[in-house]
Every structure is written in C-alpha cells, then in structure tokens.
CSV table of C-alpha atoms in Angstrom, one decimal:
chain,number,residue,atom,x,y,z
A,23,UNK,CA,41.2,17.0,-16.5
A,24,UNK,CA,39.6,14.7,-19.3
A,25,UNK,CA,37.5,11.8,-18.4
A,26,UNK,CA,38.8,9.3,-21.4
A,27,UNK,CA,42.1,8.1,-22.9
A,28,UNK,CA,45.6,8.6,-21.6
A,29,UNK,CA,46.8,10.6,-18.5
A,30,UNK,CA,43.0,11.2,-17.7
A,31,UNK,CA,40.8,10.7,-15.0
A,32,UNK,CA,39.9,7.0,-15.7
A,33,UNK,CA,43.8,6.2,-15.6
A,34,UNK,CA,44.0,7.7,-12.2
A,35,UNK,CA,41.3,5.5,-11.1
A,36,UNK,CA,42.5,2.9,-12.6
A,37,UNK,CA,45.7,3.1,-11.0
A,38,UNK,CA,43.8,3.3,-7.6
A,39,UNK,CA,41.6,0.4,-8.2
A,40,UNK,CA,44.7,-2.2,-9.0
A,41,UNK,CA,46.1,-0.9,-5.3
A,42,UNK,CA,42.7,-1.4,-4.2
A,43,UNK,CA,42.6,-4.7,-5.5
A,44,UNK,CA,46.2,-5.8,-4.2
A,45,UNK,CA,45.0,-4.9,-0.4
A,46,UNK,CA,41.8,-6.9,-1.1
A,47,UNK,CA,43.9,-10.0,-2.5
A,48,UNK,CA,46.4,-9.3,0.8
A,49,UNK,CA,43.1,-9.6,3.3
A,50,UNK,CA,41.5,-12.4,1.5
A,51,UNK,CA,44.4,-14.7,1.8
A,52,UNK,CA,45.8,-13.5,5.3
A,53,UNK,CA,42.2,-13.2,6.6
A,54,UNK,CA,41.9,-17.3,5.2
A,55,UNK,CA,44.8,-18.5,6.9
A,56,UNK,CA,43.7,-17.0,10.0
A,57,UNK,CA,40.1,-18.1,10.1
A,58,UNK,CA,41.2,-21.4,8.8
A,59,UNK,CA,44.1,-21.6,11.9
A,60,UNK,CA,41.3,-20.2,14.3
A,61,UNK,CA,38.1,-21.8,13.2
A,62,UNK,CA,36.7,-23.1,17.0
A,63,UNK,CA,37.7,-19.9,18.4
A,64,UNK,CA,36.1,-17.9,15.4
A,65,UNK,CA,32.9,-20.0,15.5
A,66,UNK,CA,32.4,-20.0,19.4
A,67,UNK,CA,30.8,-16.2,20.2
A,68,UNK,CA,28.8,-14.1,17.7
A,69,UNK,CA,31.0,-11.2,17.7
A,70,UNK,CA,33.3,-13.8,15.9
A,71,UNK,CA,31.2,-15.3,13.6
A,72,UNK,CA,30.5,-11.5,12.8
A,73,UNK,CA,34.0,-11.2,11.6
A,74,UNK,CA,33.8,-14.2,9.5
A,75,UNK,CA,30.9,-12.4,7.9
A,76,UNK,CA,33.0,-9.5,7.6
A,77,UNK,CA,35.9,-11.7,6.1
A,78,UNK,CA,33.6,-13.6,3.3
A,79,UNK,CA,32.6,-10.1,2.0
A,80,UNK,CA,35.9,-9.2,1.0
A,81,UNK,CA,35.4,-12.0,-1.9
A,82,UNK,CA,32.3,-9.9,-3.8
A,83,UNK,CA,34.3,-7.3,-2.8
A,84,UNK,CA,37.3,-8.4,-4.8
A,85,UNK,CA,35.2,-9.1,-7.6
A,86,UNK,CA,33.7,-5.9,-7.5
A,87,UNK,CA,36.8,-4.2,-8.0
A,88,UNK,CA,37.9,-6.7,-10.6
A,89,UNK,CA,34.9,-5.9,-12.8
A,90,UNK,CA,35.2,-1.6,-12.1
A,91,UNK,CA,39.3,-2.1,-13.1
A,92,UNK,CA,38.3,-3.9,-16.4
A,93,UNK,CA,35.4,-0.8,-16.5
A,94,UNK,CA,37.9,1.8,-16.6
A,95,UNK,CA,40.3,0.5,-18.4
A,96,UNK,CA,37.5,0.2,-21.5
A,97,UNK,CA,37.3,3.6,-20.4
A,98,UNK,CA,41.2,4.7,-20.5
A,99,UNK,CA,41.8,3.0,-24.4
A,100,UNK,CA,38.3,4.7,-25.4
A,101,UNK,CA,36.2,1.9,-25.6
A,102,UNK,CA,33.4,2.8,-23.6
A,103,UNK,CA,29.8,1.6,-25.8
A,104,UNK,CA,30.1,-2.3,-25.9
A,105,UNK,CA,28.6,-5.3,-24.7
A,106,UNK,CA,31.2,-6.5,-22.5
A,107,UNK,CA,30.7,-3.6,-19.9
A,108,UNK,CA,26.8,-4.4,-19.5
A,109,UNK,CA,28.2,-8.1,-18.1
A,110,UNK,CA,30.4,-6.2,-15.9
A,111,UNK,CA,28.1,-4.0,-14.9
A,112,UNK,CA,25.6,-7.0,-14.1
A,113,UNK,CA,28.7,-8.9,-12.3
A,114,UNK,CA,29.1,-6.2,-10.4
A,115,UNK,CA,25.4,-5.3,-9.0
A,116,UNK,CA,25.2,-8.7,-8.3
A,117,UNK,CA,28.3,-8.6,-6.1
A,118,UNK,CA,27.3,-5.1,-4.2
A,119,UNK,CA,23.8,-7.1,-3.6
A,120,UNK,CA,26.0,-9.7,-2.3
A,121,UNK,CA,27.8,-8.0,0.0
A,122,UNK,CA,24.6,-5.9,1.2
A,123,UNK,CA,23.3,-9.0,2.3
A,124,UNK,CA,26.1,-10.3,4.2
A,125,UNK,CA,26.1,-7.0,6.2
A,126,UNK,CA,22.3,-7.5,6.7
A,127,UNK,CA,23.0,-11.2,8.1
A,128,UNK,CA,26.1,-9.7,10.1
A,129,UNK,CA,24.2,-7.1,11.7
A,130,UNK,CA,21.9,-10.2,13.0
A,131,UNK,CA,24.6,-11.7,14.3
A,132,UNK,CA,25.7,-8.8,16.1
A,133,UNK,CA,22.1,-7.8,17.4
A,134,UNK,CA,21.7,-11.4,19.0
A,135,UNK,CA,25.9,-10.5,20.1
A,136,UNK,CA,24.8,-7.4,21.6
A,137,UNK,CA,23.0,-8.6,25.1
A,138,UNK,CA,26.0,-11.3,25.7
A,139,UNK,CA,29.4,-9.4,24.6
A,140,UNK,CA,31.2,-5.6,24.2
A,141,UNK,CA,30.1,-2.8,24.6
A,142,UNK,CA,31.1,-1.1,21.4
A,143,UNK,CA,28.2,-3.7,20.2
A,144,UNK,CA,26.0,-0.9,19.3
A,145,UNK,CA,28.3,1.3,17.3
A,146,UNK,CA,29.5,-1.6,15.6
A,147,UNK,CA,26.1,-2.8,14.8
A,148,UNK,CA,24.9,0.3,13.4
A,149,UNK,CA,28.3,1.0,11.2
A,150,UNK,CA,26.9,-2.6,9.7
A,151,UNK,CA,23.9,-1.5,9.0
A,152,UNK,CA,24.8,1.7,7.5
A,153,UNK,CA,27.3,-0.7,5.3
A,154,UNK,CA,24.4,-3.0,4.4
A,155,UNK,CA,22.1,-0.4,3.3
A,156,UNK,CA,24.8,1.8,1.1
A,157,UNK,CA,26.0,-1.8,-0.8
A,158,UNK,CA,22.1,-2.5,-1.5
A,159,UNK,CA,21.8,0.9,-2.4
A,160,UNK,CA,24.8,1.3,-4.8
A,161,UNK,CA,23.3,-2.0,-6.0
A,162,UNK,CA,20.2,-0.8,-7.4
A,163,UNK,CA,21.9,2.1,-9.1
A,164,UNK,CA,24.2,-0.6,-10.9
A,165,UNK,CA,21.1,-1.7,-11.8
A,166,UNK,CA,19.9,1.0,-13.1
A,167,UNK,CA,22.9,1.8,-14.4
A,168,UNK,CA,22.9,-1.3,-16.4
A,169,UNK,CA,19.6,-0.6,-18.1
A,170,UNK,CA,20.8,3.2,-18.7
A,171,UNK,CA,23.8,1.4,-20.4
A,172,UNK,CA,21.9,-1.2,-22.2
A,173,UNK,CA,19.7,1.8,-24.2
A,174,UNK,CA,22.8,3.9,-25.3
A,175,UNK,CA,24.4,0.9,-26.8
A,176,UNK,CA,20.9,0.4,-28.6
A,177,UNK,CA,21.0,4.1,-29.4
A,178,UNK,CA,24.3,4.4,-30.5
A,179,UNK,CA,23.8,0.8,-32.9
A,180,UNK,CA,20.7,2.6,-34.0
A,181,UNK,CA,22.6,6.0,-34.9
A,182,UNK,CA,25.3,3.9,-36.7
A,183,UNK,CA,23.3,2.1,-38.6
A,184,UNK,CA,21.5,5.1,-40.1
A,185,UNK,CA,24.8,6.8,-41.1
C-alpha cells in the first residue's frame, strides 16, 4: 500500500483521525456539562479531582489530533516538505508535553487518593503513570522529530536551489 496521495495509507489515517477527533469533541463537551453540573461533588475527594485531570487532557488531546489530521492530509495531496508542518509539529509536542504533565499531576492526586479511597487506587495510579511517561516520551520524539523535519526542508531548499 503506498504511503502518499490518494487511496493510500495517509488517507486511511486520515479518515481515522477525523473519527478520532469527533469522539474527542463528543467527551470534551459532555465531559464539560457534567463537571460543570457536578463541580462540589467533583472537587470534594481526590479520586474526583483525578478525573477532572483526566477530563482537561482531553483539550491537548484534541489539539493533538487537530494538528496530526492537518499532518496527513499535507501528506494525502503530496505536500509533505513545508513550513507549515514544522508549526504543527511544534503545536503538537507541546500538547503531548501538556498532557504528560497533567498525568504526572494526576498520578499525585491519586497517590495522596490512595490511603483514603478504592482499592483499584493502585492499578489506576500506575496506568497514570504509564500514561504520563509514554505522552512525555512521544513528546521528545516530536521534538526530535521537529528538528529531523526542520534539516530536510533545509536540504531539500538547498538541493532545489542548486538545480
């Protein structure tokens, strides 16, 4: 199956990515009316404000998708070398670093949560921190990534220019 253009790989993605996006937009409004209808409740126990954590990451999370979606469609007309996918690429580190540190301050919550609430504390709180560390992670290779992408656009100037 081919990577670029029409009925490839990067349209399948794509396709996938606007669903993904859809259920994002569907838990980031639901998930606001209900914190905003439930907001002494949600703020009472740590376990709650946990899930509030959980709830606000779904914003970089919607960006994230936002900026990949734009990514591969570049990437499904054939325009894959320009300058508008090193912002997008930066837009979108800085929301995976985002949302590694919002599982970092969640898994605080739930440590503290831990000696006063559920028992499935412990699972829960390592799943977060397994969470926390592959957003950071993933992260630092957009960063990387970036930099990577930065050079080949230099490159391929360069390359033109000489032709």
């Amino acid at each position: 199956m081919k990577v670029l253009g029409k009925n490839s790989l990067s349209s399948v993605i794509t396709a996938f990515l606007i669903i993904l996006l859809l259920l994002c937009i569907v838990v980031v409004i639901s998930g606001g009316i209900i914190v905003i209808r439930n907001f002494n409740l949600l703020t009472s126990t740590n376990i709650a404000r946990s899930l509030i954590v959980l709830y606000l990451s779904s914003i970089p999370a919607a960006v994230l998708i936002v900026q990949f979606l734009e990514i591969f469609r570049g990437l499904k007309n054939g325009d894959v070398f320009n300058n508008k996918n090193i912002k997008r690429l930066k837009i979108s580190y800085f929301s995976s670093l985002i949302m590694g540190i919002m599982y970092l301050l969640n898994s605080s919550l739930l440590f503290f949560a831990y000696k006063q609430e559920s028992q499935w504390i412990p699972l829960y709180l390592m799943l977060t921190y397994i969470l926390a560390l592959v957003f950071l992670i993933f992260g630092i290779g957009l960063v990387v990534l970036t930099e990577i992408y930065k050079k080949a656009i230099k490159y391929k100037e360069e390359n033109e220019l000489t032709i």
